[in-house]
């Protein structure tokens, strides 16, 4: 039984909360159901290939190593050593939870017995751990008993990436909750259901004495989608106490502006917020709260329509930059995070089910082909964290033995569930949403549907209908928004069907279907351009729904396959100057004319009329999801003949100083951003974060410190960027407890970013780790807002 069925069977009350169906309001009642993964089997295609690679990746992971943190925290003897990387530096156990979900999804998709055996082993070991703990708890958070005891007593010290000194423990255990839920819903494990209810009851006991104010304070620490999962537990169990828990775990600082239709996302850690909104939507659907549903819809529209790039991804350096300025997106070597799109697609599925609006499928398709499918290495199955939009940079791929990032966890789920949105249905309607070769078993109607194609290489698909007996139903074929009006052609058993509908809708075919009926769709694709949402002079190209990119080189792909270092997910190879990247010389309305199909190469286009001279021969564009192990360009700078040299000079001036600083940098971090601070082992007390026009900062009344790497022992200077805009601030900086700066600040520089260069003490230059600590000079005073810290070698 799928999740929608659980909701319908258990919460009939939802039917009483029908919304007025205007374009302004989100809905909370299901308009359509998706099929269970076990009803859809992938046929040969890039998606089938990705699924099979992912199955190999799942089996390459060692269950006992993933279980080791859980076993350790229960006081039992581990059967194997924990994995390294994020799995033994504070986020211990989070991949184990993702692993449960991925195995469950993969088993539902493939019925593979090896996968089922691995899942059963994980569940039985976790049950042994839960029984040993004796209170329902299952988790790998280091020294968790002490921390959870503090929380229960109301002793809460929360920040964006930490809770009571631990690395996002609520986020961590959310993965276990979600894994147990998925094992029940997708793999029919009653054991998982029992464990899930016990674990949720443990959370009720843990937080029962906390006030609403204490709960909201705690929720400043990233908690994944706990509110969504607790709402799911309410649906599974039918017990209202769990929906109350879900509401208590809903962060009002994020929800309240969304309820008012206000975009307050700039500067926020993107994937901290997206799962919260999944929870708002799930709670809304269960309780019939149209206000919360509207908030979730507004968030989706804000992120997708104003804060996303052509591949469907969002954020730079994991944070939402200003929606009116995508400069950071283009310049950063840490582009959209795969986890973000994983969660945005989950939200998209929810919104589609209660609206039946084709725009959600349009976005889902975009994200699926251009971000999710592209995030897996086509030979090793390695997974991508950041997909750079910076022209001329590259991506890094995980390895099963070294890489335990969040995007590995969501990644092993992504490639296990490609069948979830290809089809959907009402009682008597079958919707064909995606053109992915597959076989569908519509059990309620005793109908099999086979979809075969070579899409997107060929812009058509064929459906063969195989009912057990002649059957009436309406086939709803998606008319994609990327097909021009009047261009869609449909035939039934070779006879043309008149199509009067417009793009971004469905074509309905109602008839009594007989065995062997064939429906053919021809969907001519065309080249389109997409400008960055801030209307700057950067454009991408799409062919139909497929984003095109050019391979620019394979030089200096440092760390292409990641090691187990904390920063191994980041492409640390040389940043090629944007001044070296080609500019398309064309009027905007002529951009599509610059691409020409390459003979005998499907989905390959040549792009000429490029500046400077070395690109006169042009470059070839191919689907981005097929481009790997190379530097690439997705977004192209555009200029007219008259403006090209002026733009080139401007880029050169901007890049020269940036490149010089980067060439001197040994190690760096951005203050106030979760992952860079965690990777540099931040310590702090009485400290806060925020942003100014998308630039993150950290300040304090107490202290904060970072551990920077000086592995070659060649650090000579400390670089600090900061704002000096607030009066009555002062700042003391130490390096390994040696004072190097102590000064009262004037607070007269406004929003202009300031920098300082400080010599490293001679006694510390030969040390491989330097602890940089910031404090006010006087107790009770405040430091400046610090934005960036670097070690320089000259």
JSON list of N, CA, C and O in Angstrom, two decimals, residues 598-651:
[
{"chain": "A", "resi": 598, "resn": "UNK", "atom": "N", "xyz": [25.06, 18.98, -35.29]},
{"chain": "A", "resi": 598, "resn": "UNK", "atom": "CA", "xyz": [26.24, 18.33, -35.86]},
{"chain": "A", "resi": 598, "resn": "UNK", "atom": "C", "xyz": [25.80, 17.02, -36.51]},
{"chain": "A", "resi": 598, "resn": "UNK", "atom": "O", "xyz": [25.13, 16.19, -35.88]},
{"chain": "A", "resi": 599, "resn": "UNK", "atom": "N", "xyz": [26.16, 16.86, -37.75]},
{"chain": "A", "resi": 599, "resn": "UNK", "atom": "CA", "xyz": [25.72, 15.70, -38.52]},
{"chain": "A", "resi": 599, "resn": "UNK", "atom": "C", "xyz": [26.17, 14.39, -37.87]},
{"chain": "A", "resi": 599, "resn": "UNK", "atom": "O", "xyz": [27.31, 14.29, -37.38]},
{"chain": "A", "resi": 600, "resn": "UNK", "atom": "N", "xyz": [25.27, 13.42, -37.84]},
{"chain": "A", "resi": 600, "resn": "UNK", "atom": "CA", "xyz": [25.55, 12.07, -37.34]},
{"chain": "A", "resi": 600, "resn": "UNK", "atom": "C", "xyz": [25.90, 12.02, -35.85]},
{"chain": "A", "resi": 600, "resn": "UNK", "atom": "O", "xyz": [26.47, 11.03, -35.38]},
{"chain": "A", "resi": 601, "resn": "UNK", "atom": "N", "xyz": [25.58, 13.07, -35.13]},
{"chain": "A", "resi": 601, "resn": "UNK", "atom": "CA", "xyz": [25.78, 13.08, -33.67]},
{"chain": "A", "resi": 601, "resn": "UNK", "atom": "C", "xyz": [24.48, 13.54, -33.00]},
{"chain": "A", "resi": 601, "resn": "UNK", "atom": "O", "xyz": [24.21, 14.73, -32.93]},
{"chain": "A", "resi": 602, "resn": "UNK", "atom": "N", "xyz": [23.69, 12.61, -32.54]},
{"chain": "A", "resi": 602, "resn": "UNK", "atom": "CA", "xyz": [22.41, 12.99, -31.91]},
{"chain": "A", "resi": 602, "resn": "UNK", "atom": "C", "xyz": [22.64, 13.93, -30.73]},
{"chain": "A", "resi": 602, "resn": "UNK", "atom": "O", "xyz": [23.58, 13.77, -29.94]},
{"chain": "A", "resi": 603, "resn": "UNK", "atom": "N", "xyz": [21.77, 14.91, -30.60]},
{"chain": "A", "resi": 603, "resn": "UNK", "atom": "CA", "xyz": [21.80, 15.86, -29.48]},
{"chain": "A", "resi": 603, "resn": "UNK", "atom": "C", "xyz": [23.14, 16.54, -29.33]},
{"chain": "A", "resi": 603, "resn": "UNK", "atom": "O", "xyz": [23.59, 16.84, -28.22]},
{"chain": "A", "resi": 604, "resn": "UNK", "atom": "N", "xyz": [23.80, 16.81, -30.45]},
{"chain": "A", "resi": 604, "resn": "UNK", "atom": "CA", "xyz": [25.08, 17.52, -30.43]},
{"chain": "A", "resi": 604, "resn": "UNK", "atom": "C", "xyz": [24.97, 18.73, -31.34]},
{"chain": "A", "resi": 604, "resn": "UNK", "atom": "O", "xyz": [24.48, 18.63, -32.47]},
{"chain": "A", "resi": 605, "resn": "UNK", "atom": "N", "xyz": [25.42, 19.87, -30.82]},
{"chain": "A", "resi": 605, "resn": "UNK", "atom": "CA", "xyz": [25.29, 21.13, -31.55]},
{"chain": "A", "resi": 605, "resn": "UNK", "atom": "C", "xyz": [26.62, 21.88, -31.50]},
{"chain": "A", "resi": 605, "resn": "UNK", "atom": "O", "xyz": [27.31, 21.86, -30.48]},
{"chain": "A", "resi": 606, "resn": "UNK", "atom": "N", "xyz": [26.95, 22.54, -32.58]},
{"chain": "A", "resi": 606, "resn": "UNK", "atom": "CA", "xyz": [28.15, 23.37, -32.60]},
{"chain": "A", "resi": 606, "resn": "UNK", "atom": "C", "xyz": [27.77, 24.82, -32.29]},
{"chain": "A", "resi": 606, "resn": "UNK", "atom": "O", "xyz": [26.72, 25.30, -32.73]},
{"chain": "A", "resi": 607, "resn": "UNK", "atom": "N", "xyz": [28.62, 25.46, -31.52]},
{"chain": "A", "resi": 607, "resn": "UNK", "atom": "CA", "xyz": [28.41, 26.86, -31.16]},
{"chain": "A", "resi": 607, "resn": "UNK", "atom": "C", "xyz": [29.62, 27.65, -31.62]},
{"chain": "A", "resi": 607, "resn": "UNK", "atom": "O", "xyz": [30.75, 27.39, -31.18]},
{"chain": "A", "resi": 608, "resn": "UNK", "atom": "N", "xyz": [29.41, 28.57, -32.53]},
{"chain": "A", "resi": 608, "resn": "UNK", "atom": "CA", "xyz": [30.50, 29.39, -33.05]},
{"chain": "A", "resi": 608, "resn": "UNK", "atom": "C", "xyz": [30.24, 30.85, -32.68]},
{"chain": "A", "resi": 608, "resn": "UNK", "atom": "O", "xyz": [29.42, 31.15, -31.84]},
{"chain": "A", "resi": 609, "resn": "UNK", "atom": "N", "xyz": [30.96, 31.73, -33.36]},
{"chain": "A", "resi": 609, "resn": "UNK", "atom": "CA", "xyz": [30.85, 33.17, -33.10]},
{"chain": "A", "resi": 609, "resn": "UNK", "atom": "C", "xyz": [31.19, 33.48, -31.64]},
{"chain": "A", "resi": 609, "resn": "UNK", "atom": "O", "xyz": [30.47, 34.20, -30.94]},
{"chain": "A", "resi": 610, "resn": "UNK", "atom": "N", "xyz": [32.32, 32.90, -31.20]},
{"chain": "A", "resi": 610, "resn": "UNK", "atom": "CA", "xyz": [32.77, 33.07, -29.83]},
{"chain": "A", "resi": 610, "resn": "UNK", "atom": "C", "xyz": [33.99, 33.98, -29.78]},
{"chain": "A", "resi": 610, "resn": "UNK", "atom": "O", "xyz": [34.79, 34.05, -30.70]},
{"chain": "A", "resi": 611, "resn": "UNK", "atom": "N", "xyz": [34.13, 34.66, -28.67]},
{"chain": "A", "resi": 611, "resn": "UNK", "atom": "CA", "xyz": [35.27, 35.56, -28.40]},
{"chain": "A", "resi": 611, "resn": "UNK", "atom": "C", "xyz": [35.93, 35.05, -27.13]},
{"chain": "A", "resi": 611, "resn": "UNK", "atom": "O", "xyz": [35.22, 34.59, -26.21]},
{"chain": "A", "resi": 612, "resn": "UNK", "atom": "N", "xyz": [37.23, 35.03, -26.97]},
{"chain": "A", "resi": 612, "resn": "UNK", "atom": "CA", "xyz": [38.26, 35.57, -27.86]},
{"chain": "A", "resi": 612, "resn": "UNK", "atom": "C", "xyz": [38.62, 34.62, -29.00]},
{"chain": "A", "resi": 612, "resn": "UNK", "atom": "O", "xyz": [37.99, 33.59, -29.20]},
{"chain": "A", "resi": 613, "resn": "UNK", "atom": "N", "xyz": [39.72, 34.95, -29.67]},
{"chain": "A", "resi": 613, "resn": "UNK", "atom": "CA", "xyz": [40.08, 34.32, -30.94]},
{"chain": "A", "resi": 613, "resn": "UNK", "atom": "C", "xyz": [40.30, 32.82, -30.81]},
{"chain": "A", "resi": 613, "resn": "UNK", "atom": "O", "xyz": [39.98, 32.06, -31.72]},
{"chain": "A", "resi": 614, "resn": "UNK", "atom": "N", "xyz": [40.81, 32.35, -29.67]},
{"chain": "A", "resi": 614, "resn": "UNK", "atom": "CA", "xyz": [41.14, 30.92, -29.56]},
{"chain": "A", "resi": 614, "resn": "UNK", "atom": "C", "xyz": [39.90, 30.04, -29.65]},
{"chain": "A", "resi": 614, "resn": "UNK", "atom": "O", "xyz": [40.00, 28.83, -29.83]},
{"chain": "A", "resi": 615, "resn": "UNK", "atom": "N", "xyz": [38.70, 30.63, -29.54]},
{"chain": "A", "resi": 615, "resn": "UNK", "atom": "CA", "xyz": [37.46, 29.84, -29.63]},
{"chain": "A", "resi": 615, "resn": "UNK", "atom": "C", "xyz": [36.79, 29.99, -30.99]},
{"chain": "A", "resi": 615, "resn": "UNK", "atom": "O", "xyz": [35.64, 29.59, -31.16]},
{"chain": "A", "resi": 616, "resn": "UNK", "atom": "N", "xyz": [37.50, 30.54, -31.96]},
{"chain": "A", "resi": 616, "resn": "UNK", "atom": "CA", "xyz": [36.89, 30.78, -33.26]},
{"chain": "A", "resi": 616, "resn": "UNK", "atom": "C", "xyz": [36.40, 29.49, -33.92]},
{"chain": "A", "resi": 616, "resn": "UNK", "atom": "O", "xyz": [35.44, 29.48, -34.68]},
{"chain": "A", "resi": 617, "resn": "UNK", "atom": "N", "xyz": [37.07, 28.37, -33.60]},
{"chain": "A", "resi": 617, "resn": "UNK", "atom": "CA", "xyz": [36.65, 27.10, -34.17]},
{"chain": "A", "resi": 617, "resn": "UNK", "atom": "C", "xyz": [35.36, 26.58, -33.58]},
{"chain": "A", "resi": 617, "resn": "UNK", "atom": "O", "xyz": [34.77, 25.62, -34.10]},
{"chain": "A", "resi": 618, "resn": "UNK", "atom": "N", "xyz": [34.92, 27.18, -32.49]},
{"chain": "A", "resi": 618, "resn": "UNK", "atom": "CA", "xyz": [33.66, 26.80, -31.87]},
{"chain": "A", "resi": 618, "resn": "UNK", "atom": "C", "xyz": [33.81, 25.68, -30.86]},
{"chain": "A", "resi": 618, "resn": "UNK", "atom": "O", "xyz": [34.88, 25.09, -30.68]},
{"chain": "A", "resi": 619, "resn": "UNK", "atom": "N", "xyz": [32.72, 25.38, -30.18]},
{"chain": "A", "resi": 619, "resn": "UNK", "atom": "CA", "xyz": [32.66, 24.30, -29.20]},
{"chain": "A", "resi": 619, "resn": "UNK", "atom": "C", "xyz": [31.40, 23.49, -29.46]},
{"chain": "A", "resi": 619, "resn": "UNK", "atom": "O", "xyz": [30.43, 23.98, -30.02]},
{"chain": "A", "resi": 620, "resn": "UNK", "atom": "N", "xyz": [31.42, 22.23, -29.04]},
{"chain": "A", "resi": 620, "resn": "UNK", "atom": "CA", "xyz": [30.25, 21.37, -29.19]},
{"chain": "A", "resi": 620, "resn": "UNK", "atom": "C", "xyz": [29.47, 21.30, -27.89]},
{"chain": "A", "resi": 620, "resn": "UNK", "atom": "O", "xyz": [30.05, 21.13, -26.82]},
{"chain": "A", "resi": 621, "resn": "UNK", "atom": "N", "xyz": [28.15, 21.41, -28.00]},
{"chain": "A", "resi": 621, "resn": "UNK", "atom": "CA", "xyz": [27.26, 21.28, -26.85]},
{"chain": "A", "resi": 621, "resn": "UNK", "atom": "C", "xyz": [26.56, 19.93, -26.90]},
{"chain": "A", "resi": 621, "resn": "UNK", "atom": "O", "xyz": [26.08, 19.51, -27.96]},
{"chain": "A", "resi": 622, "resn": "UNK", "atom": "N", "xyz": [26.50, 19.27, -25.75]},
{"chain": "A", "resi": 622, "resn": "UNK", "atom": "CA", "xyz": [25.85, 17.97, -25.62]},
{"chain": "A", "resi": 622, "resn": "UNK", "atom": "C", "xyz": [24.98, 18.01, -24.36]},
{"chain": "A", "resi": 622, "resn": "UNK", "atom": "O", "xyz": [25.09, 18.93, -23.55]},
{"chain": "A", "resi": 623, "resn": "UNK", "atom": "N", "xyz": [24.09, 17.02, -24.17]},
{"chain": "A", "resi": 623, "resn": "UNK", "atom": "CA", "xyz": [23.30, 17.00, -22.93]},
{"chain": "A", "resi": 623, "resn": "UNK", "atom": "C", "xyz": [24.21, 16.99, -21.71]},
{"chain": "A", "resi": 623, "resn": "UNK", "atom": "O", "xyz": [25.16, 16.19, -21.63]},
{"chain": "A", "resi": 624, "resn": "UNK", "atom": "N", "xyz": [23.92, 17.85, -20.77]},
{"chain": "A", "resi": 624, "resn": "UNK", "atom": "CA", "xyz": [24.78, 17.96, -19.59]},
{"chain": "A", "resi": 624, "resn": "UNK", "atom": "C", "xyz": [24.86, 16.64, -18.83]},
{"chain": "A", "resi": 624, "resn": "UNK", "atom": "O", "xyz": [25.90, 16.29, -18.28]},
{"chain": "A", "resi": 625, "resn": "UNK", "atom": "N", "xyz": [23.77, 15.87, -18.82]},
{"chain": "A", "resi": 625, "resn": "UNK", "atom": "CA", "xyz": [23.79, 14.63, -18.05]},
{"chain": "A", "resi": 625, "resn": "UNK", "atom": "C", "xyz": [24.75, 13.60, -18.63]},
{"chain": "A", "resi": 625, "resn": "UNK", "atom": "O", "xyz": [25.06, 12.58, -17.97]},
{"chain": "A", "resi": 626, "resn": "UNK", "atom": "N", "xyz": [25.25, 13.82, -19.83]},
{"chain": "A", "resi": 626, "resn": "UNK", "atom": "CA", "xyz": [26.22, 12.89, -20.43]},
{"chain": "A", "resi": 626, "resn": "UNK", "atom": "C", "xyz": [27.65, 13.39, -20.30]},
{"chain": "A", "resi": 626, "resn": "UNK", "atom": "O", "xyz": [28.58, 12.71, -20.75]},
{"chain": "A", "resi": 627, "resn": "UNK", "atom": "N", "xyz": [27.86, 14.56, -19.72]},
{"chain": "A", "resi": 627, "resn": "UNK", "atom": "CA", "xyz": [29.19, 15.18, -19.66]},
{"chain": "A", "resi": 627, "resn": "UNK", "atom": "C", "xyz": [29.82, 14.91, -18.29]},
{"chain": "A", "resi": 627, "resn": "UNK", "atom": "O", "xyz": [29.31, 15.37, -17.27]},
{"chain": "A", "resi": 628, "resn": "UNK", "atom": "N", "xyz": [30.94, 14.19, -18.29]},
{"chain": "A", "resi": 628, "resn": "UNK", "atom": "CA", "xyz": [31.59, 13.83, -17.03]},
{"chain": "A", "resi": 628, "resn": "UNK", "atom": "C", "xyz": [33.11, 13.91, -17.17]},
{"chain": "A", "resi": 628, "resn": "UNK", "atom": "O", "xyz": [33.65, 13.98, -18.27]},
{"chain": "A", "resi": 629, "resn": "UNK", "atom": "N", "xyz": [33.79, 13.91, -16.01]},
{"chain": "A", "resi": 629, "resn": "UNK", "atom": "CA", "xyz": [35.26, 13.87, -15.95]},
{"chain": "A", "resi": 629, "resn": "UNK", "atom": "C", "xyz": [35.89, 15.01, -16.74]},
{"chain": "A", "resi": 629, "resn": "UNK", "atom": "O", "xyz": [36.91, 14.82, -17.41]},
{"chain": "A", "resi": 630, "resn": "UNK", "atom": "N", "xyz": [35.29, 16.18, -16.67]},
{"chain": "A", "resi": 630, "resn": "UNK", "atom": "CA", "xyz": [35.79, 17.30, -17.47]},
{"chain": "A", "resi": 630, "resn": "UNK", "atom": "C", "xyz": [35.31, 18.62, -16.90]},
{"chain": "A", "resi": 630, "resn": "UNK", "atom": "O", "xyz": [34.33, 18.68, -16.15]},
{"chain": "A", "resi": 631, "resn": "UNK", "atom": "N", "xyz": [36.01, 19.66, -17.28]},
{"chain": "A", "resi": 631, "resn": "UNK", "atom": "CA", "xyz": [35.52, 21.02, -17.05]},
{"chain": "A", "resi": 631, "resn": "UNK", "atom": "C", "xyz": [34.44, 21.31, -18.10]},
{"chain": "A", "resi": 631, "resn": "UNK", "atom": "O", "xyz": [34.45, 20.72, -19.19]},
{"chain": "A", "resi": 632, "resn": "UNK", "atom": "N", "xyz": [33.55, 22.24, -17.77]},
{"chain": "A", "resi": 632, "resn": "UNK", "atom": "CA", "xyz": [32.40, 22.44, -18.66]},
{"chain": "A", "resi": 632, "resn": "UNK", "atom": "C", "xyz": [31.86, 23.86, -18.54]},
{"chain": "A", "resi": 632, "resn": "UNK", "atom": "O", "xyz": [32.19, 24.60, -17.62]},
{"chain": "A", "resi": 633, "resn": "UNK", "atom": "N", "xyz": [30.98, 24.19, -19.49]},
{"chain": "A", "resi": 633, "resn": "UNK", "atom": "CA", "xyz": [30.24, 25.45, -19.45]},
{"chain": "A", "resi": 633, "resn": "UNK", "atom": "C", "xyz": [28.76, 25.14, -19.64]},
{"chain": "A", "resi": 633, "resn": "UNK", "atom": "O", "xyz": [28.37, 24.45, -20.59]},
{"chain": "A", "resi": 634, "resn": "UNK", "atom": "N", "xyz": [27.94, 25.63, -18.73]},
{"chain": "A", "resi": 634, "resn": "UNK", "atom": "CA", "xyz": [26.48, 25.58, -18.88]},
{"chain": "A", "resi": 634, "resn": "UNK", "atom": "C", "xyz": [25.95, 26.98, -19.17]},
{"chain": "A", "resi": 634, "resn": "UNK", "atom": "O", "xyz": [25.13, 27.16, -20.06]},
{"chain": "A", "resi": 635, "resn": "UNK", "atom": "N", "xyz": [26.42, 27.95, -18.41]},
{"chain": "A", "resi": 635, "resn": "UNK", "atom": "CA", "xyz": [25.99, 29.34, -18.61]},
{"chain": "A", "resi": 635, "resn": "UNK", "atom": "C", "xyz": [27.06, 30.12, -19.36]},
{"chain": "A", "resi": 635, "resn": "UNK", "atom": "O", "xyz": [28.23, 30.10, -18.99]},
{"chain": "A", "resi": 636, "resn": "UNK", "atom": "N", "xyz": [26.62, 30.81, -20.41]},
{"chain": "A", "resi": 636, "resn": "UNK", "atom": "CA", "xyz": [27.51, 31.51, -21.32]},
{"chain": "A", "resi": 636, "resn": "UNK", "atom": "C", "xyz": [27.32, 33.01, -21.20]},
{"chain": "A", "resi": 636, "resn": "UNK", "atom": "O", "xyz": [26.19, 33.50, -21.23]},
{"chain": "A", "resi": 637, "resn": "UNK", "atom": "N", "xyz": [28.42, 33.72, -21.08]},
{"chain": "A", "resi": 637, "resn": "UNK", "atom": "CA", "xyz": [28.35, 35.17, -21.13]},
{"chain": "A", "resi": 637, "resn": "UNK", "atom": "C", "xyz": [28.01, 35.60, -22.56]},
{"chain": "A", "resi": 637, "resn": "UNK", "atom": "O", "xyz": [28.50, 35.01, -23.53]},
{"chain": "A", "resi": 638, "resn": "UNK", "atom": "N", "xyz": [27.14, 36.60, -22.68]},
{"chain": "A", "resi": 638, "resn": "UNK", "atom": "CA", "xyz": [26.70, 37.10, -23.99]},
{"chain": "A", "resi": 638, "resn": "UNK", "atom": "C", "xyz": [27.06, 38.57, -24.10]},
{"chain": "A", "resi": 638, "resn": "UNK", "atom": "O", "xyz": [26.97, 39.33, -23.14]},
{"chain": "A", "resi": 639, "resn": "UNK", "atom": "N", "xyz": [27.48, 38.96, -25.29]},
{"chain": "A", "resi": 639, "resn": "UNK", "atom": "CA", "xyz": [27.77, 40.37, -25.55]},
{"chain": "A", "resi": 639, "resn": "UNK", "atom": "C", "xyz": [27.54, 40.65, -27.02]},
{"chain": "A", "resi": 639, "resn": "UNK", "atom": "O", "xyz": [27.61, 39.76, -27.87]},
{"chain": "A", "resi": 640, "resn": "UNK", "atom": "N", "xyz": [27.28, 41.89, -27.32]},
{"chain": "A", "resi": 640, "resn": "UNK", "atom": "CA", "xyz": [27.17, 42.31, -28.72]},
{"chain": "A", "resi": 640, "resn": "UNK", "atom": "C", "xyz": [28.56, 42.63, -29.25]},
{"chain": "A", "resi": 640, "resn": "UNK", "atom": "O", "xyz": [29.54, 42.72, -28.49]},
{"chain": "A", "resi": 641, "resn": "UNK", "atom": "N", "xyz": [28.66, 42.81, -30.55]},
{"chain": "A", "resi": 641, "resn": "UNK", "atom": "CA", "xyz": [29.94, 43.15, -31.17]},
{"chain": "A", "resi": 641, "resn": "UNK", "atom": "C", "xyz": [30.50, 44.42, -30.56]},
{"chain": "A", "resi": 641, "resn": "UNK", "atom": "O", "xyz": [31.72, 44.56, -30.34]},
{"chain": "A", "resi": 642, "resn": "UNK", "atom": "N", "xyz": [29.60, 45.35, -30.24]},
{"chain": "A", "resi": 642, "resn": "UNK", "atom": "CA", "xyz": [30.04, 46.64, -29.70]},
{"chain": "A", "resi": 642, "resn": "UNK", "atom": "C", "xyz": [30.51, 46.53, -28.24]},
{"chain": "A", "resi": 642, "resn": "UNK", "atom": "O", "xyz": [31.40, 47.27, -27.81]},
{"chain": "A", "resi": 643, "resn": "UNK", "atom": "N", "xyz": [29.93, 45.61, -27.48]},
{"chain": "A", "resi": 643, "resn": "UNK", "atom": "CA", "xyz": [30.20, 45.59, -26.04]},
{"chain": "A", "resi": 643, "resn": "UNK", "atom": "C", "xyz": [31.16, 44.50, -25.59]},
{"chain": "A", "resi": 643, "resn": "UNK", "atom": "O", "xyz": [31.57, 44.46, -24.43]},
{"chain": "A", "resi": 644, "resn": "UNK", "atom": "N", "xyz": [31.56, 43.62, -26.50]},
{"chain": "A", "resi": 644, "resn": "UNK", "atom": "CA", "xyz": [32.31, 42.45, -26.07]},
{"chain": "A", "resi": 644, "resn": "UNK", "atom": "C", "xyz": [33.65, 42.80, -25.43]},
{"chain": "A", "resi": 644, "resn": "UNK", "atom": "O", "xyz": [34.03, 42.25, -24.39]},
{"chain": "A", "resi": 645, "resn": "UNK", "atom": "N", "xyz": [34.37, 43.73, -26.00]},
{"chain": "A", "resi": 645, "resn": "UNK", "atom": "CA", "xyz": [35.68, 44.07, -25.42]},
{"chain": "A", "resi": 645, "resn": "UNK", "atom": "C", "xyz": [35.53, 44.78, -24.08]},
{"chain": "A", "resi": 645, "resn": "UNK", "atom": "O", "xyz": [36.33, 44.59, -23.17]},
{"chain": "A", "resi": 646, "resn": "UNK", "atom": "N", "xyz": [34.49, 45.59, -23.98]},
{"chain": "A", "resi": 646, "resn": "UNK", "atom": "CA", "xyz": [34.22, 46.27, -22.71]},
{"chain": "A", "resi": 646, "resn": "UNK", "atom": "C", "xyz": [33.92, 45.25, -21.60]},
{"chain": "A", "resi": 646, "resn": "UNK", "atom": "O", "xyz": [34.43, 45.36, -20.48]},
{"chain": "A", "resi": 647, "resn": "UNK", "atom": "N", "xyz": [33.10, 44.25, -21.93]},
{"chain": "A", "resi": 647, "resn": "UNK", "atom": "CA", "xyz": [32.77, 43.21, -20.95]},
{"chain": "A", "resi": 647, "resn": "UNK", "atom": "C", "xyz": [34.00, 42.38, -20.60]},
{"chain": "A", "resi": 647, "resn": "UNK", "atom": "O", "xyz": [34.25, 42.04, -19.44]},
{"chain": "A", "resi": 648, "resn": "UNK", "atom": "N", "xyz": [34.82, 42.08, -21.62]},
{"chain": "A", "resi": 648, "resn": "UNK", "atom": "CA", "xyz": [36.04, 41.31, -21.38]},
{"chain": "A", "resi": 648, "resn": "UNK", "atom": "C", "xyz": [36.97, 42.06, -20.43]},
{"chain": "A", "resi": 648, "resn": "UNK", "atom": "O", "xyz": [37.54, 41.47, -19.50]},
{"chain": "A", "resi": 649, "resn": "UNK", "atom": "N", "xyz": [37.10, 43.35, -20.62]},
{"chain": "A", "resi": 649, "resn": "UNK", "atom": "CA", "xyz": [37.95, 44.15, -19.74]},
{"chain": "A", "resi": 649, "resn": "UNK", "atom": "C", "xyz": [37.43, 44.17, -18.32]},
{"chain": "A", "resi": 649, "resn": "UNK", "atom": "O", "xyz": [38.19, 44.04, -17.35]},
{"chain": "A", "resi": 650, "resn": "UNK", "atom": "N", "xyz": [36.12, 44.29, -18.19]},
{"chain": "A", "resi": 650, "resn": "UNK", "atom": "CA", "xyz": [35.51, 44.30, -16.85]},
{"chain": "A", "resi": 650, "resn": "UNK", "atom": "C", "xyz": [35.74, 42.98, -16.13]},
{"chain": "A", "resi": 650, "resn": "UNK", "atom": "O", "xyz": [36.12, 42.95, -14.95]},
{"chain": "A", "resi": 651, "resn": "UNK", "atom": "N", "xyz": [35.51, 41.87, -16.85]},
{"chain": "A", "resi": 651, "resn": "UNK", "atom": "CA", "xyz": [35.73, 40.55, -16.25]},
{"chain": "A", "resi": 651, "resn": "UNK", "atom": "C", "xyz": [37.20, 40.41, -15.85]},
{"chain": "A", "resi": 651, "resn": "UNK", "atom": "O", "xyz": [37.52, 39.89, -14.76]}
]
